[in-house]
Amino acid sequence: MAESLLQGIRVVDLAAEPGQITGRILADLGAEVVKLEPRSGDPLRSVGPMIGDRQDSEASLRFAAWNAGKTSVAADADDSRIDALLAGADVVIDTPGWPGAHALDPARAPHAVWVRITPFGMAGPRSGWCATDLGIMAASGNMYSTGFPDRAPLRCSEPAAYAHVGPEAAIATLSGLASGRPQVIDVSIQETVIVSNMGALWDYARDRGSRGSRAGARLGATREIWKCKDGWVSFGLRGGVARAPTYWKMTKILEAAGCSTPAWSQRDWDQFNQNKLTKEDIREIEAPLAAYFSGRTMAELYEMAAADNIMLATTNSPREMVSSSQLAARSMFGSLGSIDQFPTRFALARGAVRPIESPGAKRAAPRLAEGPWPEWTPRGIAARDVATTPNRSKGAGAWEGTKILEFGSGAAGPIASRFFAEHGATVIRIESRSRPEFLRTMAVAMESPYGVEGSGIFGALNVGKKSVALNLKDPGGLAVAKQLMGWADLVLENFAPKAMRGFGLDYDSMVEELPDLLMVSACMNGQTGPHRNYPGFGSQGSALGGFTLLTGYPDREPVGPYATITDSLAPRYCATAMAAALLYHRRTGDGVHIDLSQVEAGQYALSPWLLDFAVNGTFIENMGNRSPRTAPHGAFPCLGDDRWIAIATWSDAQWARLAEMIGLEDPSLASTAARLNRQDEVERALSAWTSTRSREQITSLLQAEGIEAVPVQDWQDVFEDPQLASRGHFERIEHAVLGDCWYQHNGFRLSGAQTHYTQPTPTLGEHNDEVLGELLGLSPHRIDQLRQSGGVE
């Protein structure tokens, strides 16, 4: 009989909207999740999109998305049945201070892992600030760098902060369970999103940051988003070994279409460096592409890209997703209750020894209080798991004693494994000196005096790990890699599927030698399906996953959130899958292979958006900073150079207080519906008021009234943020080449387990001798032989 990864784990979900994805993820992985609602029902039940014109408590598609697989019970906070429920729980998830949600004391479940999700963390000078997705994105630095220089900083039209914190809190939960000790876990959504910027810090760049060019969303020197016949496509022009094949292929395509110019046909793409382009170079390169794209549909361009493995992606809406042959082949969508085309999962799983139930929702979201109340026997993790938890010193990292081996390049794998390095695991990264990964070579392209050791983004993503440089095409290097796979508790890889198969290191090849192998594979489109070999990075994932289309202004091209969201979002799902696999192995002794698609993780995080199309045939596109739920809701100018503040009112009473302050006491604007109909007028009046005041003054006035008002922070603001300082977000560690470096912690802290990086980012191959000699037991003579043969670089 198939067994789920988290079978036997009991979860009580008290969370409001920011934390409900967490409970859904845990339920998808097999945990038993009971949603404890107030008698009046969870506030999210009244939030759209709704099923048609219905407004009842069972009509919210947003609630349906994030509560699939759960059981609903309802009670007042003093109901005696709650204590019995908490006594049998292994995990409790809550969102303290969120209106309408239960606020219970963790002391009522002292044996459990209690996960607390708040905008800024449970302590610190800004812990009492109210903020939703808008304010959190403003505080993170991400919003400041998203958009156009002539307009306000932008957020995604779906709540990206909640998309990030859902899986962040899931990996936090499983880390608490892995520790073998009761924990109160403090999850800051602000910190979670800041880490999603992937190392973009004022201290690295000595730059406040900036928003993209009006001529097209840009991640480098040239534009990223291009108009085509019926929409937009993402195609970046940036150098590096991984991208050069795309540009050689596009050169031939442009020539065949009669669009090529010397800027393409006479360029050596193997030597291309976008950082050295002049404005004239950019115009000459972009013109043929713009002409080619404008004459073709999204479908034509994507089929071309998938057929030729070109790094081009369509800016997908739900319409393209539900008709995707790749998603159909992987059964991304299923039927739950009365809803067809429901995004049911974010990963696939299989085992060599026994069947494993793949992650995914098995039943629809519950009706309010449909129950039944579970009859759980009292227990906690201290009683259940301590026997199978590695021996640790008091307060040690949650993953101390865990051994992880990592293959791959880019961001998705390194960000996932960094969670484990931060919490005590030994993480060894396989690299190549003859073919350094592209994040390292970015520093070379930018002419860093430190060469491959000078990459800020590589440094930010790989702190706390060890580096071994092997040539996997050499028999000796390959043999060492296989030995390390035998040493590891879990193997993580984020190559395209054919890469690991080419080395003979894929799961199917290695499981014959290592039947209890744990492996997580996390590539762009997953290990199966017609487009499994499609290449891409975060910008392609953001476009295919929907986030690009959802970020922008209605009268301009979409831009996508800063830092290419699937690169930073998918790793959280990947880390959660890794943790679930490790806990499954502790319980059963069996191995598992988890196949995660980065694109599907992004789409899963936008489930309410997809359900709106599946049920109603409609969906929102980019709305600037506006929200269909309330008005005002946006970023407004303040005194100073490019200074802005995010403001939203969430009740008519809040609006009445704000209207009095700004001198717009118009009774006809008293209702949310009226303000939504007259947003231009409301925003003009609010902008006139904010533009004569400082961010600090406005924040102080409005937060004192319980109104969401958060400064839009640039990178310097983030680095100097007193809330982050109070939480120890930045840790200074001396790097062997770069000297003192500031590294960032992830978004959660465990009350009874250490959060710390034991070492800085490794230099390339820094730990060859240590790993081969001390961990694998190879003699100095054998290591020297491997160096001579080129197996060890």
mmCIF file of C-alpha atoms in Angstrom, residues 218-530:
data_model
loop_
_atom_site.group_PDB
_atom_site.id
_atom_site.type_symbol
_atom_site.label_atom_id
_atom_site.label_comp_id
_atom_site.label_asym_id
_atom_site.label_seq_id
_atom_site.Cartn_x
_atom_site.Cartn_y
_atom_site.Cartn_z
ATOM 1 C CA ARG A 218 15.444 44.765 -18.384
ATOM 2 C CA LEU A 219 17.512 42.438 -16.273
ATOM 3 C CA GLY A 220 20.740 43.327 -18.062
ATOM 4 C CA ALA A 221 21.771 45.748 -20.767
ATOM 5 C CA THR A 222 19.006 44.737 -23.164
ATOM 6 C CA ARG A 223 15.284 44.268 -22.868
ATOM 7 C CA GLU A 224 13.716 41.104 -21.485
ATOM 8 C CA ILE A 225 10.053 41.348 -22.578
ATOM 9 C CA TRP A 226 9.052 41.550 -26.251
ATOM 10 C CA LYS A 227 5.720 42.135 -28.003
ATOM 11 C CA CYS A 228 4.415 39.397 -30.260
ATOM 12 C CA LYS A 229 1.166 39.060 -32.218
ATOM 13 C CA ASP A 230 -1.056 38.082 -29.314
ATOM 14 C CA GLY A 231 0.923 38.775 -26.166
ATOM 15 C CA TRP A 232 4.462 38.878 -24.858
ATOM 16 C CA VAL A 233 7.540 36.685 -24.720
ATOM 17 C CA SER A 234 10.575 36.675 -22.422
ATOM 18 C CA PHE A 235 13.947 36.508 -24.146
ATOM 19 C CA GLY A 236 17.040 37.873 -22.413
ATOM 20 C CA LEU A 237 20.366 38.714 -24.014
ATOM 21 C CA ARG A 238 23.031 37.861 -21.494
ATOM 22 C CA GLY A 239 26.364 36.148 -21.976
ATOM 23 C CA GLY A 240 27.713 32.868 -20.714
ATOM 24 C CA VAL A 241 28.314 29.319 -21.843
ATOM 25 C CA ALA A 242 24.776 28.197 -21.016
ATOM 26 C CA ARG A 243 23.109 30.847 -23.160
ATOM 27 C CA ALA A 244 25.410 30.880 -26.206
ATOM 28 C CA PRO A 245 23.686 27.908 -27.948
ATOM 29 C CA THR A 246 20.394 29.830 -27.846
ATOM 30 C CA TYR A 247 21.911 32.806 -29.649
ATOM 31 C CA TRP A 248 23.587 30.685 -32.327
ATOM 32 C CA LYS A 249 20.233 29.009 -33.004
ATOM 33 C CA MET A 250 18.389 32.345 -33.049
ATOM 34 C CA THR A 251 20.934 33.657 -35.553
ATOM 35 C CA LYS A 252 19.991 30.868 -37.973
ATOM 36 C CA ILE A 253 16.282 31.429 -37.330
ATOM 37 C CA LEU A 254 16.601 35.158 -38.048
ATOM 38 C CA GLU A 255 18.592 34.455 -41.195
ATOM 39 C CA ALA A 256 15.976 31.985 -42.450
ATOM 40 C CA ALA A 257 13.230 34.538 -41.775
ATOM 41 C CA GLY A 258 15.112 37.311 -43.567
ATOM 42 C CA CYS A 259 15.445 39.344 -40.367
ATOM 43 C CA SER A 260 19.133 38.925 -39.654
ATOM 44 C CA THR A 261 21.659 41.743 -39.688
ATOM 45 C CA PRO A 262 25.454 41.830 -39.149
ATOM 46 C CA ALA A 263 24.726 42.470 -35.449
ATOM 47 C CA TRP A 264 23.625 38.833 -35.362
ATOM 48 C CA SER A 265 25.259 36.993 -38.255
ATOM 49 C CA GLN A 266 28.732 38.437 -37.678
ATOM 50 C CA ARG A 267 28.803 38.154 -33.874
ATOM 51 C CA ASP A 268 30.741 35.520 -31.943
ATOM 52 C CA TRP A 269 28.132 34.542 -29.380
ATOM 53 C CA ASP A 270 30.592 32.390 -27.470
ATOM 54 C CA GLN A 271 32.364 35.610 -26.502
ATOM 55 C CA PHE A 272 29.238 37.704 -25.984
ATOM 56 C CA ASN A 273 29.282 39.981 -22.927
ATOM 57 C CA GLN A 274 26.247 42.196 -22.492
ATOM 58 C CA ASN A 275 28.121 44.405 -20.028
ATOM 59 C CA LYS A 276 30.286 45.743 -22.854
ATOM 60 C CA LEU A 277 27.474 46.761 -25.204
ATOM 61 C CA THR A 278 27.068 50.357 -26.322
ATOM 62 C CA LYS A 279 23.633 51.896 -26.850
ATOM 63 C CA GLU A 280 24.174 51.513 -30.591
ATOM 64 C CA ASP A 281 25.025 47.814 -30.130
ATOM 65 C CA ILE A 282 21.822 47.311 -28.170
ATOM 66 C CA ARG A 283 19.677 48.966 -30.865
ATOM 67 C CA GLU A 284 21.293 46.875 -33.592
ATOM 68 C CA ILE A 285 20.816 43.603 -31.704
ATOM 69 C CA GLU A 286 17.263 44.319 -30.578
ATOM 70 C CA ALA A 287 15.792 45.535 -33.888
ATOM 71 C CA PRO A 288 15.829 42.167 -35.746
ATOM 72 C CA LEU A 289 14.431 40.365 -32.706
ATOM 73 C CA ALA A 290 11.609 42.869 -32.287
ATOM 74 C CA ALA A 291 10.674 42.478 -35.942
ATOM 75 C CA TYR A 292 10.751 38.679 -35.775
ATOM 76 C CA PHE A 293 8.741 38.376 -32.559
ATOM 77 C CA SER A 294 6.084 40.908 -33.578
ATOM 78 C CA GLY A 295 5.053 38.794 -36.555
ATOM 79 C CA ARG A 296 4.425 35.576 -34.630
ATOM 80 C CA THR A 297 2.046 34.285 -31.981
ATOM 81 C CA MET A 298 2.967 33.144 -28.497
ATOM 82 C CA ALA A 299 2.137 29.550 -29.410
ATOM 83 C CA GLU A 300 4.359 29.635 -32.498
ATOM 84 C CA LEU A 301 7.281 31.070 -30.565
ATOM 85 C CA TYR A 302 6.965 28.640 -27.669
ATOM 86 C CA GLU A 303 6.743 25.601 -29.949
ATOM 87 C CA MET A 304 9.872 26.827 -31.729
ATOM 88 C CA ALA A 305 11.659 27.293 -28.392
ATOM 89 C CA ALA A 306 10.614 23.883 -27.063
ATOM 90 C CA ALA A 307 11.578 22.116 -30.296
ATOM 91 C CA ASP A 308 15.027 23.738 -30.525
ATOM 92 C CA ASN A 309 15.754 24.109 -26.763
ATOM 93 C CA ILE A 310 15.899 27.892 -27.012
ATOM 94 C CA MET A 311 15.702 30.020 -23.861
ATOM 95 C CA LEU A 312 12.537 31.831 -24.845
ATOM 96 C CA ALA A 313 9.329 31.740 -22.814
ATOM 97 C CA THR A 314 5.809 33.002 -23.305
ATOM 98 C CA THR A 315 4.325 35.247 -20.622
ATOM 99 C CA ASN A 316 1.634 32.725 -19.791
ATOM 100 C CA SER A 317 -1.859 33.355 -18.555
ATOM 101 C CA PRO A 318 -4.068 30.576 -17.169
ATOM 102 C CA ARG A 319 -5.354 30.055 -20.712
ATOM 103 C CA GLU A 320 -1.954 28.848 -21.908
ATOM 104 C CA MET A 321 -1.364 26.797 -18.775
ATOM 105 C CA VAL A 322 -4.551 24.726 -18.882
ATOM 106 C CA SER A 323 -3.931 23.911 -22.568
ATOM 107 C CA SER A 324 -0.238 23.016 -22.072
ATOM 108 C CA SER A 325 0.759 19.577 -23.382
ATOM 109 C CA GLN A 326 3.632 19.531 -20.874
ATOM 110 C CA LEU A 327 1.347 20.083 -17.887
ATOM 111 C CA ALA A 328 -1.178 17.588 -19.240
ATOM 112 C CA ALA A 329 1.516 14.932 -19.590
ATOM 113 C CA ARG A 330 2.464 15.454 -15.932
ATOM 114 C CA SER A 331 -1.174 15.590 -14.701
ATOM 115 C CA MET A 332 -0.699 18.986 -13.107
ATOM 116 C CA PHE A 333 -4.458 19.616 -13.126
ATOM 117 C CA GLY A 334 -7.120 17.330 -11.700
ATOM 118 C CA SER A 335 -10.709 17.387 -10.450
ATOM 119 C CA LEU A 336 -11.462 18.187 -6.817
ATOM 120 C CA GLY A 337 -15.096 18.268 -5.803
ATOM 121 C CA SER A 338 -16.999 20.186 -8.471
ATOM 122 C CA ILE A 339 -13.910 21.984 -9.809
ATOM 123 C CA ASP A 340 -12.098 20.689 -12.874
ATOM 124 C CA GLN A 341 -8.599 21.863 -13.848
ATOM 125 C CA PHE A 342 -7.638 22.228 -10.187
ATOM 126 C CA PRO A 343 -3.840 22.628 -9.651
ATOM 127 C CA THR A 344 -3.442 19.580 -7.445
ATOM 128 C CA ARG A 345 0.305 19.261 -6.870
ATOM 129 C CA PHE A 346 3.797 20.778 -7.031
ATOM 130 C CA ALA A 347 5.921 17.598 -7.282
ATOM 131 C CA LEU A 348 5.941 13.896 -8.137
ATOM 132 C CA ALA A 349 7.461 11.134 -6.009
ATOM 133 C CA ARG A 350 8.334 7.466 -6.399
ATOM 134 C CA GLY A 351 10.223 4.833 -4.438
ATOM 135 C CA ALA A 352 12.307 1.836 -5.426
ATOM 136 C CA VAL A 353 11.321 -0.354 -2.457
ATOM 137 C CA ARG A 354 7.633 0.435 -1.967
ATOM 138 C CA PRO A 355 5.026 2.663 -3.651
ATOM 139 C CA ILE A 356 4.959 6.273 -2.478
ATOM 140 C CA GLU A 357 1.934 8.499 -2.719
ATOM 141 C CA SER A 358 2.916 11.506 -4.826
ATOM 142 C CA PRO A 359 2.362 14.924 -3.255
ATOM 143 C CA GLY A 360 -0.958 16.468 -4.135
ATOM 144 C CA ALA A 361 -4.418 17.343 -2.843
ATOM 145 C CA LYS A 362 -6.713 14.329 -2.642
ATOM 146 C CA ARG A 363 -9.950 16.071 -1.678
ATOM 147 C CA ALA A 364 -11.571 19.489 -2.014
ATOM 148 C CA ALA A 365 -11.491 22.228 0.609
ATOM 149 C CA PRO A 366 -13.905 21.506 3.467
ATOM 150 C CA ARG A 367 -17.215 23.141 4.117
ATOM 151 C CA LEU A 368 -17.289 25.218 7.282
ATOM 152 C CA ALA A 369 -17.270 23.003 10.382
ATOM 153 C CA GLU A 370 -18.053 19.845 8.421
ATOM 154 C CA GLY A 371 -15.652 17.966 10.728
ATOM 155 C CA PRO A 372 -15.456 15.554 12.283
ATOM 156 C CA TRP A 373 -13.325 16.563 15.249
ATOM 157 C CA PRO A 374 -10.432 14.089 15.240
ATOM 158 C CA GLU A 375 -9.996 11.698 18.137
ATOM 159 C CA TRP A 376 -6.260 12.148 18.529
ATOM 160 C CA THR A 377 -4.389 10.577 21.423
ATOM 161 C CA PRO A 378 -2.122 13.066 23.221
ATOM 162 C CA ARG A 379 1.422 13.055 21.909
ATOM 163 C CA GLY A 380 4.218 15.244 20.596
ATOM 164 C CA ILE A 381 7.403 15.046 18.633
ATOM 165 C CA ALA A 382 9.508 14.558 21.744
ATOM 166 C CA ALA A 383 7.731 11.255 22.366
ATOM 167 C CA ARG A 384 7.565 10.127 18.745
ATOM 168 C CA ASP A 385 10.693 11.047 16.850
ATOM 169 C CA VAL A 386 13.550 11.402 19.283
ATOM 170 C CA ALA A 387 14.595 7.765 18.852
ATOM 171 C CA THR A 388 15.179 8.266 15.134
ATOM 172 C CA THR A 389 16.689 11.740 15.378
ATOM 173 C CA PRO A 390 20.509 11.972 15.143
ATOM 174 C CA ASN A 391 22.215 12.717 18.448
ATOM 175 C CA ARG A 392 22.713 16.429 18.909
ATOM 176 C CA SER A 393 23.986 18.784 21.524
ATOM 177 C CA LYS A 394 21.411 21.029 23.177
ATOM 178 C CA GLY A 395 20.425 23.894 20.905
ATOM 179 C CA ALA A 396 22.284 22.480 17.897
ATOM 180 C CA GLY A 397 21.035 23.119 14.395
ATOM 181 C CA ALA A 398 17.837 21.309 13.422
ATOM 182 C CA TRP A 399 19.586 19.436 10.598
ATOM 183 C CA GLU A 400 22.898 18.787 12.360
ATOM 184 C CA GLY A 401 24.266 15.401 11.306
ATOM 185 C CA THR A 402 22.462 15.460 7.945
ATOM 186 C CA LYS A 403 24.661 15.026 4.859
ATOM 187 C CA ILE A 404 23.623 16.548 1.519
ATOM 188 C CA LEU A 405 25.367 16.311 -1.848
ATOM 189 C CA GLU A 406 24.472 18.940 -4.447
ATOM 190 C CA PHE A 407 24.873 18.919 -8.234
ATOM 191 C CA GLY A 408 23.767 21.700 -10.557
ATOM 192 C CA SER A 409 24.106 25.385 -11.321
ATOM 193 C CA GLY A 410 22.219 28.626 -10.981
ATOM 194 C CA ALA A 411 19.955 29.508 -8.090
ATOM 195 C CA ALA A 412 17.212 26.911 -7.609
ATOM 196 C CA GLY A 413 19.383 24.156 -6.133
ATOM 197 C CA PRO A 414 21.739 26.322 -4.087
ATOM 198 C CA ILE A 415 18.919 28.241 -2.401
ATOM 199 C CA ALA A 416 17.212 24.986 -1.403
ATOM 200 C CA SER A 417 20.327 23.425 0.113
ATOM 201 C CA ARG A 418 21.259 26.668 1.885
ATOM 202 C CA PHE A 419 18.349 26.113 4.306
ATOM 203 C CA PHE A 420 20.057 22.940 5.485
ATOM 204 C CA ALA A 421 23.529 24.506 5.682
ATOM 205 C CA GLU A 422 22.084 27.293 7.839
ATOM 206 C CA HIS A 423 20.590 24.767 10.235
ATOM 207 C CA GLY A 424 23.585 22.521 10.757
ATOM 208 C CA ALA A 425 23.722 20.086 7.825
ATOM 209 C CA THR A 426 26.934 19.302 5.937
ATOM 210 C CA VAL A 427 26.324 20.350 2.331
ATOM 211 C CA ILE A 428 28.908 19.448 -0.319
ATOM 212 C CA ARG A 429 28.597 21.128 -3.688
ATOM 213 C CA ILE A 430 30.084 19.414 -6.756
ATOM 214 C CA GLU A 431 31.714 21.963 -9.082
ATOM 215 C CA SER A 432 34.088 22.009 -12.050
ATOM 216 C CA ARG A 433 37.192 24.098 -12.419
ATOM 217 C CA SER A 434 37.329 23.588 -16.199
ATOM 218 C CA ARG A 435 33.645 24.573 -16.568
ATOM 219 C CA PRO A 436 32.788 26.853 -13.632
ATOM 220 C CA GLU A 437 29.085 27.397 -13.163
ATOM 221 C CA PHE A 438 27.625 30.524 -14.731
ATOM 222 C CA LEU A 439 26.931 32.383 -11.478
ATOM 223 C CA ARG A 440 30.662 32.256 -10.754
ATOM 224 C CA THR A 441 31.595 33.344 -14.291
ATOM 225 C CA MET A 442 29.278 36.344 -14.053
ATOM 226 C CA ALA A 443 32.021 37.925 -11.947
ATOM 227 C CA VAL A 444 34.547 37.278 -14.706
ATOM 228 C CA ALA A 445 32.256 38.890 -17.284
ATOM 229 C CA MET A 446 31.982 41.921 -15.014
ATOM 230 C CA GLU A 447 35.785 41.972 -14.741
ATOM 231 C CA SER A 448 35.917 41.344 -11.018
ATOM 232 C CA PRO A 449 39.499 41.455 -9.746
ATOM 233 C CA TYR A 450 38.694 38.275 -7.815
ATOM 234 C CA GLY A 451 37.713 36.251 -10.891
ATOM 235 C CA VAL A 452 35.314 33.372 -10.198
ATOM 236 C CA GLU A 453 35.500 34.098 -6.457
ATOM 237 C CA GLY A 454 34.074 37.588 -6.931
ATOM 238 C CA SER A 455 30.433 36.757 -7.687
ATOM 239 C CA GLY A 456 28.162 38.335 -5.090
ATOM 240 C CA ILE A 457 25.141 36.271 -6.112
ATOM 241 C CA PHE A 458 27.064 32.980 -6.011
ATOM 242 C CA GLY A 459 28.396 33.973 -2.608
ATOM 243 C CA ALA A 460 24.968 34.806 -1.243
ATOM 244 C CA LEU A 461 23.443 31.508 -2.368
ATOM 245 C CA ASN A 462 26.213 29.131 -1.311
ATOM 246 C CA VAL A 463 27.278 30.280 2.128
ATOM 247 C CA GLY A 464 27.922 27.521 4.657
ATOM 248 C CA LYS A 465 28.735 24.812 2.094
ATOM 249 C CA LYS A 466 31.816 22.873 1.018
ATOM 250 C CA SER A 467 33.097 22.797 -2.572
ATOM 251 C CA VAL A 468 34.652 19.818 -4.367
ATOM 252 C CA ALA A 469 35.864 20.270 -7.957
ATOM 253 C CA LEU A 470 35.466 17.142 -10.096
ATOM 254 C CA ASN A 471 35.560 16.349 -13.791
ATOM 255 C CA LEU A 472 32.517 14.106 -14.188
ATOM 256 C CA LYS A 473 33.628 13.136 -17.702
ATOM 257 C CA ASP A 474 36.717 11.496 -16.217
ATOM 258 C CA PRO A 475 36.248 7.962 -14.813
ATOM 259 C CA GLY A 476 38.100 8.860 -11.613
ATOM 260 C CA GLY A 477 36.040 11.997 -11.026
ATOM 261 C CA LEU A 478 32.845 10.105 -11.740
ATOM 262 C CA ALA A 479 33.840 7.360 -9.290
ATOM 263 C CA VAL A 480 34.383 9.965 -6.561
ATOM 264 C CA ALA A 481 30.946 11.465 -7.286
ATOM 265 C CA LYS A 482 29.366 8.036 -6.871
ATOM 266 C CA GLN A 483 31.208 7.495 -3.583
ATOM 267 C CA LEU A 484 29.878 10.830 -2.359
ATOM 268 C CA MET A 485 26.352 9.817 -3.354
ATOM 269 C CA GLY A 486 26.786 6.774 -1.136
ATOM 270 C CA TRP A 487 28.057 8.995 1.697
ATOM 271 C CA ALA A 488 25.148 11.451 1.463
ATOM 272 C CA ASP A 489 21.793 11.159 3.182
ATOM 273 C CA LEU A 490 20.230 13.012 0.236
ATOM 274 C CA VAL A 491 21.296 14.049 -3.256
ATOM 275 C CA LEU A 492 19.966 17.290 -4.777
ATOM 276 C CA GLU A 493 20.356 18.121 -8.450
ATOM 277 C CA ASN A 494 18.901 20.843 -10.655
ATOM 278 C CA PHE A 495 20.417 20.021 -14.044
ATOM 279 C CA ALA A 496 18.251 19.479 -17.123
ATOM 280 C CA PRO A 497 17.184 15.784 -17.100
ATOM 281 C CA LYS A 498 19.610 14.610 -19.773
ATOM 282 C CA ALA A 499 22.669 15.844 -17.853
ATOM 283 C CA MET A 500 22.504 13.424 -14.932
ATOM 284 C CA ARG A 501 21.481 10.604 -17.277
ATOM 285 C CA GLY A 502 24.512 11.394 -19.415
ATOM 286 C CA PHE A 503 26.819 10.941 -16.427
ATOM 287 C CA GLY A 504 24.987 7.816 -15.266
ATOM 288 C CA LEU A 505 24.167 9.611 -11.999
ATOM 289 C CA ASP A 506 20.386 9.815 -12.416
ATOM 290 C CA TYR A 507 18.088 8.094 -9.960
ATOM 291 C CA ASP A 508 17.284 5.089 -12.143
ATOM 292 C CA SER A 509 20.981 4.381 -12.718
ATOM 293 C CA MET A 510 22.126 4.902 -9.139
ATOM 294 C CA VAL A 511 19.256 3.257 -7.251
ATOM 295 C CA GLU A 512 20.535 -0.149 -8.365
ATOM 296 C CA GLU A 513 23.719 0.540 -6.393
ATOM 297 C CA LEU A 514 22.026 2.553 -3.628
ATOM 298 C CA PRO A 515 18.512 1.137 -3.055
ATOM 299 C CA ASP A 516 17.795 3.553 -0.184
ATOM 300 C CA LEU A 517 18.867 6.582 -2.252
ATOM 301 C CA LEU A 518 17.094 9.871 -1.522
ATOM 302 C CA MET A 519 17.230 12.195 -4.524
ATOM 303 C CA VAL A 520 15.414 15.419 -5.319
ATOM 304 C CA SER A 521 15.537 16.646 -8.923
ATOM 305 C CA ALA A 522 14.418 20.226 -9.531
ATOM 306 C CA CYS A 523 14.659 21.423 -13.128
ATOM 307 C CA MET A 524 12.617 23.890 -15.153
ATOM 308 C CA ASN A 525 9.849 21.583 -16.445
ATOM 309 C CA GLY A 526 10.462 18.399 -14.473
ATOM 310 C CA GLN A 527 11.874 15.015 -15.436
ATOM 311 C CA THR A 528 8.996 13.915 -17.682
ATOM 312 C CA GLY A 529 6.778 15.283 -20.439
ATOM 313 C CA PRO A 530 7.422 16.463 -24.009
#
